[in-house]
């Protein structure tokens, strides 16, 4: 589940069960001590805004109304939302909802594709607002290497993750599409990342990910990054083991690993 502070609009991160991307509202510790009465009218007003942004962005997506999306993003940022939190805490759960609707036949494949295209544009909007408030990369910040699992055409997740990493000044990740293994080894050696992050959406992508993990183990000692695999296949528990790699159900683990 996704936890939001409904007062300061800070996205609190993910919480168990990770495969359930519904949203839970509450107050963060700081707001709780500052606002002991959760039924006070200003507290209620703030949580209504968060719900409205979520519901309205869904409606905007279904109507492909990018102007409404832009308005909502601006309104949310003015109300203290961190731009990247809109992607993780609002857009990602909406995509999960769309996936469920597609799976159960409530919407068509064309509807799903349309919502995906809309999501790309929302990511661009957020990217734009992040560029305006861009801070310089922390000196000595670890560099991660971010890539999709071979054959994974779910590209929204890596775009969102790249922005999240950037917002945490963790690194300037190199987003790579499907390289051949020899080329990939050369790139890893050149970038010397602390970790190689792989996004895997489907269990069928396990063979490709295992091959990359094996490739990393063959690299010379000093050039051997940790391999961390995440994505829908991991979050949903469809894949529970990847030889030589760590699995991450929660991206917040990255800021400390
Ligand atoms: C949009 C979408 C598509 C689009 C993708 C377009 C694009 N440009 O990205 C298209 C139409 C191409 C597509 C295709 C397919 N899809 Co699809 N798709 C989705 C959908 C609706 C949203 C995906 C998404 O972007 N989610 C939002 C992101 C942000 O969430 P996320 O990927 O989980 O990533 C988050 C975390 O997991 C984490 N994370 C991700 N990667 C990593 C990596 C690391 C290291 C870490 C730490 C964290 C991390 O961070 C992210 C932010 O929180 C999902 C529904 C769902 N539940 O996800 C289905 C879904 C993933 N697709 C599914 C399927 C079946 C397919 C197809 C096989 C359909 C088909 N028959 O053609 C193909 C396969 C394509 C392929 N080879 O990869 C199924 C998978 C089910 C399963 N059991 O495996 C899902 C779950 C839909 C469903 N409910 O059935 N899909
Ligand atoms: Zn708060």
Short mmCIF file of C-alpha atoms and ligand atoms in Angstrom, two decimals:
data_model
loop_
_atom_site.label_atom_id
_atom_site.label_comp_id
_atom_site.label_asym_id
_atom_site.label_seq_id
_atom_site.Cartn_x
_atom_site.Cartn_y
_atom_site.Cartn_z
CA UNK A 1 0.00 0.00 0.00
CA UNK A 2 1.02 3.58 -0.48
CA UNK A 3 1.10 5.82 2.55
CA UNK A 4 0.51 9.53 2.22
CA UNK A 5 0.44 12.21 4.89
CA UNK A 6 -2.84 13.87 4.14
CA UNK A 7 -1.79 17.09 5.83
CA UNK A 8 1.66 18.05 4.51
CA UNK A 9 1.04 15.98 1.32
CA UNK A 10 4.32 14.17 1.81
CA UNK A 11 4.42 10.74 0.28
CA UNK A 12 5.51 8.40 3.06
CA UNK A 13 6.46 5.46 0.88
CA UNK A 14 5.27 1.93 0.45
CA UNK A 15 4.09 -0.40 3.10
CA UNK A 16 3.06 -4.05 3.33
CA UNK A 17 1.29 -5.60 1.37
CA UNK A 18 3.49 -4.28 -1.43
CA UNK A 19 1.49 -5.81 -4.28
CA UNK A 20 -1.55 -3.78 -3.21
CA UNK A 21 -1.09 -0.29 -4.61
CA UNK A 22 -4.15 1.25 -3.03
CA UNK A 23 -3.64 4.45 -1.12
CA UNK A 24 -3.84 4.85 2.63
CA UNK A 25 -4.10 8.30 4.18
CA UNK A 26 -2.86 9.32 7.60
CA UNK A 27 -0.71 11.90 9.28
CA UNK A 28 3.07 11.69 9.37
CA UNK A 29 4.69 11.86 12.79
CA UNK A 30 5.43 15.55 12.56
CA UNK A 31 1.94 16.54 11.45
CA UNK A 32 0.42 14.24 14.04
CA UNK A 33 2.16 16.10 16.84
CA UNK A 34 1.28 19.47 15.32
CA UNK A 35 -2.36 18.57 14.60
CA UNK A 36 -3.69 16.33 17.31
CA UNK A 37 -7.26 16.80 16.09
CA UNK A 38 -7.53 14.91 12.81
CA UNK A 39 -11.10 16.13 12.35
CA UNK A 40 -10.11 19.81 12.42
CA UNK A 41 -11.38 21.46 9.25
CA UNK A 42 -7.96 22.33 7.78
CA UNK A 43 -6.77 18.73 8.23
CA UNK A 44 -9.90 17.41 6.50
CA UNK A 45 -9.51 19.95 3.68
CA UNK A 46 -5.95 18.80 2.95
CA UNK A 47 -6.88 15.13 2.73
CA UNK A 48 -9.75 15.97 0.40
CA UNK A 49 -7.31 17.63 -1.99
CA UNK A 50 -5.19 14.48 -2.21
CA UNK A 51 -8.24 12.36 -2.97
CA UNK A 52 -9.43 14.86 -5.54
CA UNK A 53 -6.06 14.90 -7.33
CA UNK A 54 -6.16 11.09 -7.46
CA UNK A 55 -9.73 10.87 -8.76
CA UNK A 56 -9.43 13.78 -11.18
CA UNK A 57 -6.16 12.53 -12.67
CA UNK A 58 -7.89 9.23 -13.34
CA UNK A 59 -10.77 11.04 -15.08
CA UNK A 60 -8.32 13.20 -17.03
CA UNK A 61 -6.50 10.05 -18.17
CA UNK A 62 -9.68 8.33 -19.30
CA UNK A 63 -10.63 11.41 -21.34
CA UNK A 64 -7.03 11.98 -22.45
CA UNK A 65 -7.33 15.52 -21.13
CA UNK A 66 -3.73 16.62 -20.72
CA UNK A 67 -4.71 20.21 -19.98
CA UNK A 68 -6.64 19.07 -16.93
CA UNK A 69 -3.64 16.95 -15.93
CA UNK A 70 -1.40 20.00 -16.19
CA UNK A 71 -3.80 22.00 -14.04
CA UNK A 72 -3.89 19.23 -11.41
CA UNK A 73 -0.11 18.92 -11.34
CA UNK A 74 0.23 22.68 -10.86
CA UNK A 75 -2.41 22.70 -8.15
CA UNK A 76 -0.79 19.81 -6.34
CA UNK A 77 2.68 21.37 -6.47
CA UNK A 78 1.23 24.67 -5.19
CA UNK A 79 -0.28 22.67 -2.31
CA UNK A 80 3.18 21.35 -1.37
CA UNK A 81 3.26 18.00 -3.19
CA UNK A 82 6.79 17.04 -4.26
CA UNK A 83 6.57 16.60 -8.06
CA UNK A 84 8.02 13.08 -8.07
CA UNK A 85 5.56 12.01 -5.35
CA UNK A 86 2.75 12.64 -7.83
CA UNK A 87 4.28 9.93 -10.02
CA UNK A 88 4.88 7.39 -7.27
CA UNK A 89 1.90 8.08 -5.09
CA UNK A 90 -0.77 8.98 -7.66
CA UNK A 91 0.16 7.93 -11.21
CA UNK A 92 1.64 4.51 -10.30
CA UNK A 93 -1.48 3.41 -8.36
CA UNK A 94 -3.65 4.66 -11.23
CA UNK A 95 -1.64 2.49 -13.63
CA UNK A 96 -2.17 -0.48 -11.34
CA UNK A 97 -5.88 0.25 -11.34
CA UNK A 98 -5.88 0.41 -15.15
CA UNK A 99 -4.00 -2.91 -15.23
CA UNK A 100 -6.65 -4.52 -13.04
CA UNK A 101 -9.46 -3.09 -15.18
CA UNK A 102 -7.79 -4.39 -18.33
CA UNK A 103 -7.27 -7.79 -16.70
CA UNK A 104 -10.90 -8.07 -15.65
CA UNK A 105 -12.16 -6.85 -19.03
CA UNK A 106 -13.75 -3.62 -17.72
CA UNK A 107 -11.68 -1.59 -20.20
CA UNK A 108 -10.32 -2.43 -23.63
CA UNK A 109 -6.70 -2.83 -24.72
CA UNK A 110 -7.09 0.46 -26.61
CA UNK A 111 -8.20 2.20 -23.39
CA UNK A 112 -5.14 0.84 -21.61
CA UNK A 113 -2.83 2.04 -24.38
CA UNK A 114 -4.43 5.44 -24.31
CA UNK A 115 -3.93 5.72 -20.56
CA UNK A 116 -0.29 4.66 -21.01
CA UNK A 117 0.29 7.41 -23.59
CA UNK A 118 -1.37 9.89 -21.23
CA UNK A 119 0.94 8.70 -18.42
CA UNK A 120 3.99 9.37 -20.61
CA UNK A 121 2.82 12.95 -20.93
CA UNK A 122 2.22 13.30 -17.20
CA UNK A 123 5.79 12.09 -16.63
CA UNK A 124 6.98 14.78 -19.08
CA UNK A 125 5.05 17.43 -17.14
CA UNK A 126 6.66 16.34 -13.89
CA UNK A 127 10.08 16.14 -15.53
CA UNK A 128 9.60 19.76 -16.61
CA UNK A 129 8.69 20.94 -13.14
CA UNK A 130 11.65 19.05 -11.65
CA UNK A 131 13.99 20.72 -14.12
CA UNK A 132 12.83 24.10 -12.89
CA UNK A 133 13.66 23.25 -9.29
CA UNK A 134 16.75 21.17 -10.04
CA UNK A 135 19.45 21.04 -7.41
CA UNK A 136 23.01 20.05 -8.14
CA UNK A 137 23.97 16.47 -7.65
CA UNK A 138 25.39 15.80 -4.21
CA UNK A 139 29.15 15.39 -4.36
CA UNK A 140 30.16 11.79 -3.88
CA UNK A 141 26.57 10.58 -4.34
CA UNK A 142 26.55 6.96 -5.43
CA UNK A 143 26.01 6.25 -9.06
CA UNK A 144 23.49 3.61 -9.99
CA UNK A 145 22.98 1.99 -13.33
CA UNK A 146 19.33 1.55 -14.16
CA UNK A 147 17.98 -0.69 -16.89
CA UNK A 148 14.98 -2.65 -18.01
CA UNK A 149 15.05 -6.44 -18.01
CA UNK A 150 15.69 -7.77 -21.52
CA UNK A 151 12.37 -7.94 -23.35
CA UNK A 152 10.60 -5.67 -20.86
CA UNK A 153 8.65 -3.08 -22.81
CA UNK A 154 7.16 -1.55 -19.65
CA UNK A 155 9.18 1.65 -19.84
CA UNK A 156 7.14 3.93 -17.55
CA UNK A 157 8.61 2.37 -14.39
CA UNK A 158 12.24 3.06 -15.34
CA UNK A 159 11.39 6.64 -16.27
CA UNK A 160 9.67 7.16 -12.92
CA UNK A 161 12.49 5.46 -11.04
CA UNK A 162 15.10 7.60 -12.78
CA UNK A 163 13.28 10.74 -11.64
CA UNK A 164 12.89 9.41 -8.11
CA UNK A 165 16.61 8.65 -7.88
CA UNK A 166 17.39 12.09 -9.20
CA UNK A 167 15.07 13.73 -6.66
CA UNK A 168 17.02 11.96 -3.91
CA UNK A 169 20.32 13.07 -5.46
CA UNK A 170 21.29 9.43 -5.19
CA UNK A 171 22.88 9.40 -8.58
CA UNK A 172 22.52 10.36 -12.17
CA UNK A 173 21.47 6.97 -13.42
CA UNK A 174 22.20 5.71 -16.85
CA UNK A 175 19.03 4.36 -18.33
CA UNK A 176 19.85 1.69 -20.82
CA UNK A 177 17.69 -0.28 -23.16
CA UNK A 178 18.47 -3.80 -24.12
CA UNK A 179 22.14 -4.03 -24.92
CA UNK A 180 23.94 -7.18 -25.86
CA UNK A 181 25.76 -8.66 -22.89
CA UNK A 182 29.27 -7.81 -24.07
CA UNK A 183 28.33 -4.17 -24.58
CA UNK A 184 26.59 -4.10 -21.22
CA UNK A 185 29.71 -5.40 -19.44
CA UNK A 186 31.77 -2.63 -21.07
CA UNK A 187 29.28 0.00 -19.95
CA UNK A 188 29.18 -1.25 -16.38
CA UNK A 189 32.96 -1.14 -16.21
CA UNK A 190 32.97 2.41 -17.63
CA UNK A 191 30.25 3.76 -15.29
CA UNK A 192 31.49 1.83 -12.21
CA UNK A 193 28.10 2.00 -10.48
CA UNK A 194 27.50 1.09 -6.88
CA UNK A 195 24.53 -0.99 -7.96
CA UNK A 196 22.91 -2.24 -11.12
CA UNK A 197 19.14 -1.79 -10.89
CA UNK A 198 17.00 -3.98 -13.11
CA UNK A 199 13.28 -3.49 -13.62
CA UNK A 200 11.42 -6.73 -14.30
CA UNK A 201 7.69 -6.67 -15.05
CA UNK A 202 6.97 -10.28 -15.97
CA UNK A 203 8.24 -13.63 -14.64
CA UNK A 204 9.08 -14.58 -18.26
CA UNK A 205 11.89 -12.01 -18.09
CA UNK A 206 13.73 -13.98 -15.40
CA UNK A 207 16.05 -15.81 -17.82
CA UNK A 208 17.38 -12.53 -19.22
CA UNK A 209 17.84 -11.05 -15.75
CA UNK A 210 19.63 -14.18 -14.52
CA UNK A 211 22.04 -13.93 -17.48
CA UNK A 212 22.86 -10.32 -16.53
CA UNK A 213 23.38 -11.26 -12.91
CA UNK A 214 25.76 -14.04 -14.01
CA UNK A 215 27.59 -11.57 -16.27
CA UNK A 216 28.13 -9.20 -13.33
CA UNK A 217 29.55 -12.01 -11.22
CA UNK A 218 32.18 -12.59 -13.94
CA UNK A 219 33.37 -8.97 -13.86
CA UNK A 220 36.70 -8.16 -12.18
CA UNK A 221 36.39 -7.68 -8.38
CA UNK A 222 36.56 -3.87 -8.24
CA UNK A 223 34.07 -3.43 -11.09
CA UNK A 224 31.39 -5.73 -9.74
CA UNK A 225 28.27 -3.82 -8.63
CA UNK A 226 25.54 -5.20 -6.48
CA UNK A 227 22.57 -6.35 -8.60
CA UNK A 228 19.15 -5.22 -7.34
CA UNK A 229 16.00 -6.39 -9.10
CA UNK A 230 12.57 -4.79 -8.64
CA UNK A 231 9.35 -4.26 -10.56
CA UNK A 232 5.92 -5.85 -10.81
CA UNK A 233 7.21 -9.45 -10.95
CA UNK A 234 9.02 -8.90 -7.65
CA UNK A 235 6.45 -6.72 -5.95
CA UNK A 236 3.66 -9.19 -6.69
CA UNK A 237 5.74 -12.15 -5.43
CA UNK A 238 5.63 -13.92 -8.82
CA UNK A 239 9.44 -14.08 -8.68
CA UNK A 240 11.00 -14.70 -5.28
CA UNK A 241 14.59 -15.54 -6.17
CA UNK A 242 17.12 -14.35 -8.73
CA UNK A 243 20.55 -16.01 -8.44
CA UNK A 244 23.23 -13.54 -7.35
CA UNK A 245 20.82 -10.62 -6.96
CA UNK A 246 18.95 -8.83 -4.21
CA UNK A 247 15.23 -8.29 -4.63
CA UNK A 248 13.61 -4.98 -3.72
CA UNK A 249 9.89 -4.64 -3.13
CA UNK A 250 10.20 -1.08 -1.88
CA UNK A 251 12.25 1.61 -3.59
CA UNK A 252 12.88 3.36 -0.29
CA UNK A 253 15.36 0.59 0.46
CA UNK A 254 17.56 2.08 -2.24
CA UNK A 255 18.27 5.29 -0.38
CA UNK A 256 19.94 3.30 2.37
CA UNK A 257 21.52 0.42 0.45
C1 LIG B 1 1.11 0.07 -18.97
C2 LIG B 1 1.22 -1.43 -19.02
C3 LIG B 1 1.66 -2.02 -20.21
C4 LIG B 1 2.13 -1.18 -21.41
C5 LIG B 1 3.53 -0.62 -21.11
C6 LIG B 1 3.78 0.71 -21.79
C7 LIG B 1 4.99 1.40 -21.28
N1 LIG B 1 5.51 2.25 -22.15
O1 LIG B 1 5.46 1.25 -20.17
C8 LIG B 1 2.11 -2.23 -22.56
C9 LIG B 1 0.80 -2.13 -23.29
C10 LIG B 1 3.26 -2.15 -23.57
C11 LIG B 1 2.13 -3.55 -21.78
C12 LIG B 1 2.45 -4.75 -22.33
C13 LIG B 1 2.32 -5.96 -21.69
N2 LIG B 1 1.81 -6.18 -20.46
CO1 LIG B 1 1.53 -4.74 -19.20
N3 LIG B 1 0.94 -3.53 -17.96
C14 LIG B 1 0.89 -2.22 -17.89
C15 LIG B 1 0.34 -1.72 -16.54
C16 LIG B 1 -1.11 -1.32 -16.73
C17 LIG B 1 1.09 -0.57 -15.88
C18 LIG B 1 2.61 -0.78 -15.76
C19 LIG B 1 3.23 0.41 -15.09
O2 LIG B 1 3.81 1.28 -15.74
N4 LIG B 1 3.03 0.54 -13.77
C20 LIG B 1 3.51 1.67 -13.01
C21 LIG B 1 4.90 1.42 -12.53
C22 LIG B 1 5.45 2.70 -11.88
O3 LIG B 1 4.81 0.38 -11.57
P1 LIG B 1 5.88 -0.80 -11.54
O4 LIG B 1 6.24 -1.20 -12.89
O5 LIG B 1 5.43 -1.83 -10.57
O6 LIG B 1 7.13 -0.07 -10.90
C23 LIG B 1 7.16 0.38 -9.54
C24 LIG B 1 7.81 -0.64 -8.60
O7 LIG B 1 7.57 -1.97 -8.98
C25 LIG B 1 9.23 -0.23 -8.56
N5 LIG B 1 10.18 -0.81 -9.49
C26 LIG B 1 10.05 -1.06 -10.82
N6 LIG B 1 11.20 -1.51 -11.31
C27 LIG B 1 12.10 -1.53 -10.29
C28 LIG B 1 13.45 -1.87 -10.24
C29 LIG B 1 14.14 -1.76 -9.02
C30 LIG B 1 15.58 -2.15 -8.96
C31 LIG B 1 13.46 -1.31 -7.85
C32 LIG B 1 14.18 -1.20 -6.57
C33 LIG B 1 12.11 -0.96 -7.91
C34 LIG B 1 11.45 -1.07 -9.12
O8 LIG B 1 9.23 1.15 -8.79
C35 LIG B 1 8.09 1.58 -9.48
C36 LIG B 1 7.53 2.76 -8.75
O9 LIG B 1 6.89 2.40 -7.56
C37 LIG B 1 0.51 -3.01 -15.67
C38 LIG B 1 -0.39 -3.06 -14.46
C39 LIG B 1 0.42 -3.14 -13.18
N7 LIG B 1 -0.17 -3.67 -12.16
O10 LIG B 1 1.55 -2.72 -13.11
C40 LIG B 1 0.36 -4.11 -16.70
C41 LIG B 1 0.98 -5.51 -16.48
C42 LIG B 1 2.34 -5.40 -15.81
N8 LIG B 1 1.14 -6.03 -17.84
C43 LIG B 1 0.84 -7.27 -17.90
C44 LIG B 1 0.92 -8.03 -19.11
C45 LIG B 1 0.38 -9.46 -19.05
C46 LIG B 1 1.46 -7.48 -20.30
C47 LIG B 1 1.65 -8.20 -21.65
C48 LIG B 1 2.18 -9.64 -21.57
C49 LIG B 1 0.30 -8.10 -22.36
C50 LIG B 1 0.22 -8.75 -23.72
N9 LIG B 1 -0.49 -9.85 -23.73
O11 LIG B 1 0.76 -8.23 -24.66
C51 LIG B 1 2.65 -7.25 -22.37
C52 LIG B 1 4.11 -7.66 -22.12
C53 LIG B 1 5.13 -6.65 -22.59
C54 LIG B 1 6.56 -7.02 -22.28
N10 LIG B 1 7.17 -7.87 -23.06
O12 LIG B 1 7.14 -6.54 -21.33
C55 LIG B 1 0.39 -7.85 -16.57
C56 LIG B 1 1.45 -8.79 -15.93
C57 LIG B 1 0.79 -9.93 -15.23
C58 LIG B 1 1.72 -11.04 -14.87
N11 LIG B 1 1.16 -11.98 -14.17
O13 LIG B 1 2.87 -11.08 -15.19
C59 LIG B 1 0.02 -6.59 -15.78
C60 LIG B 1 0.23 -6.67 -14.24
C61 LIG B 1 -1.48 -6.26 -16.06
C62 LIG B 1 -2.43 -7.23 -15.36
N12 LIG B 1 -3.08 -6.80 -14.30
O14 LIG B 1 -2.58 -8.33 -15.74
N13 LIG B 1 1.76 -3.35 -20.50
ZN1 LIG B 2 2.77 15.35 7.34
#
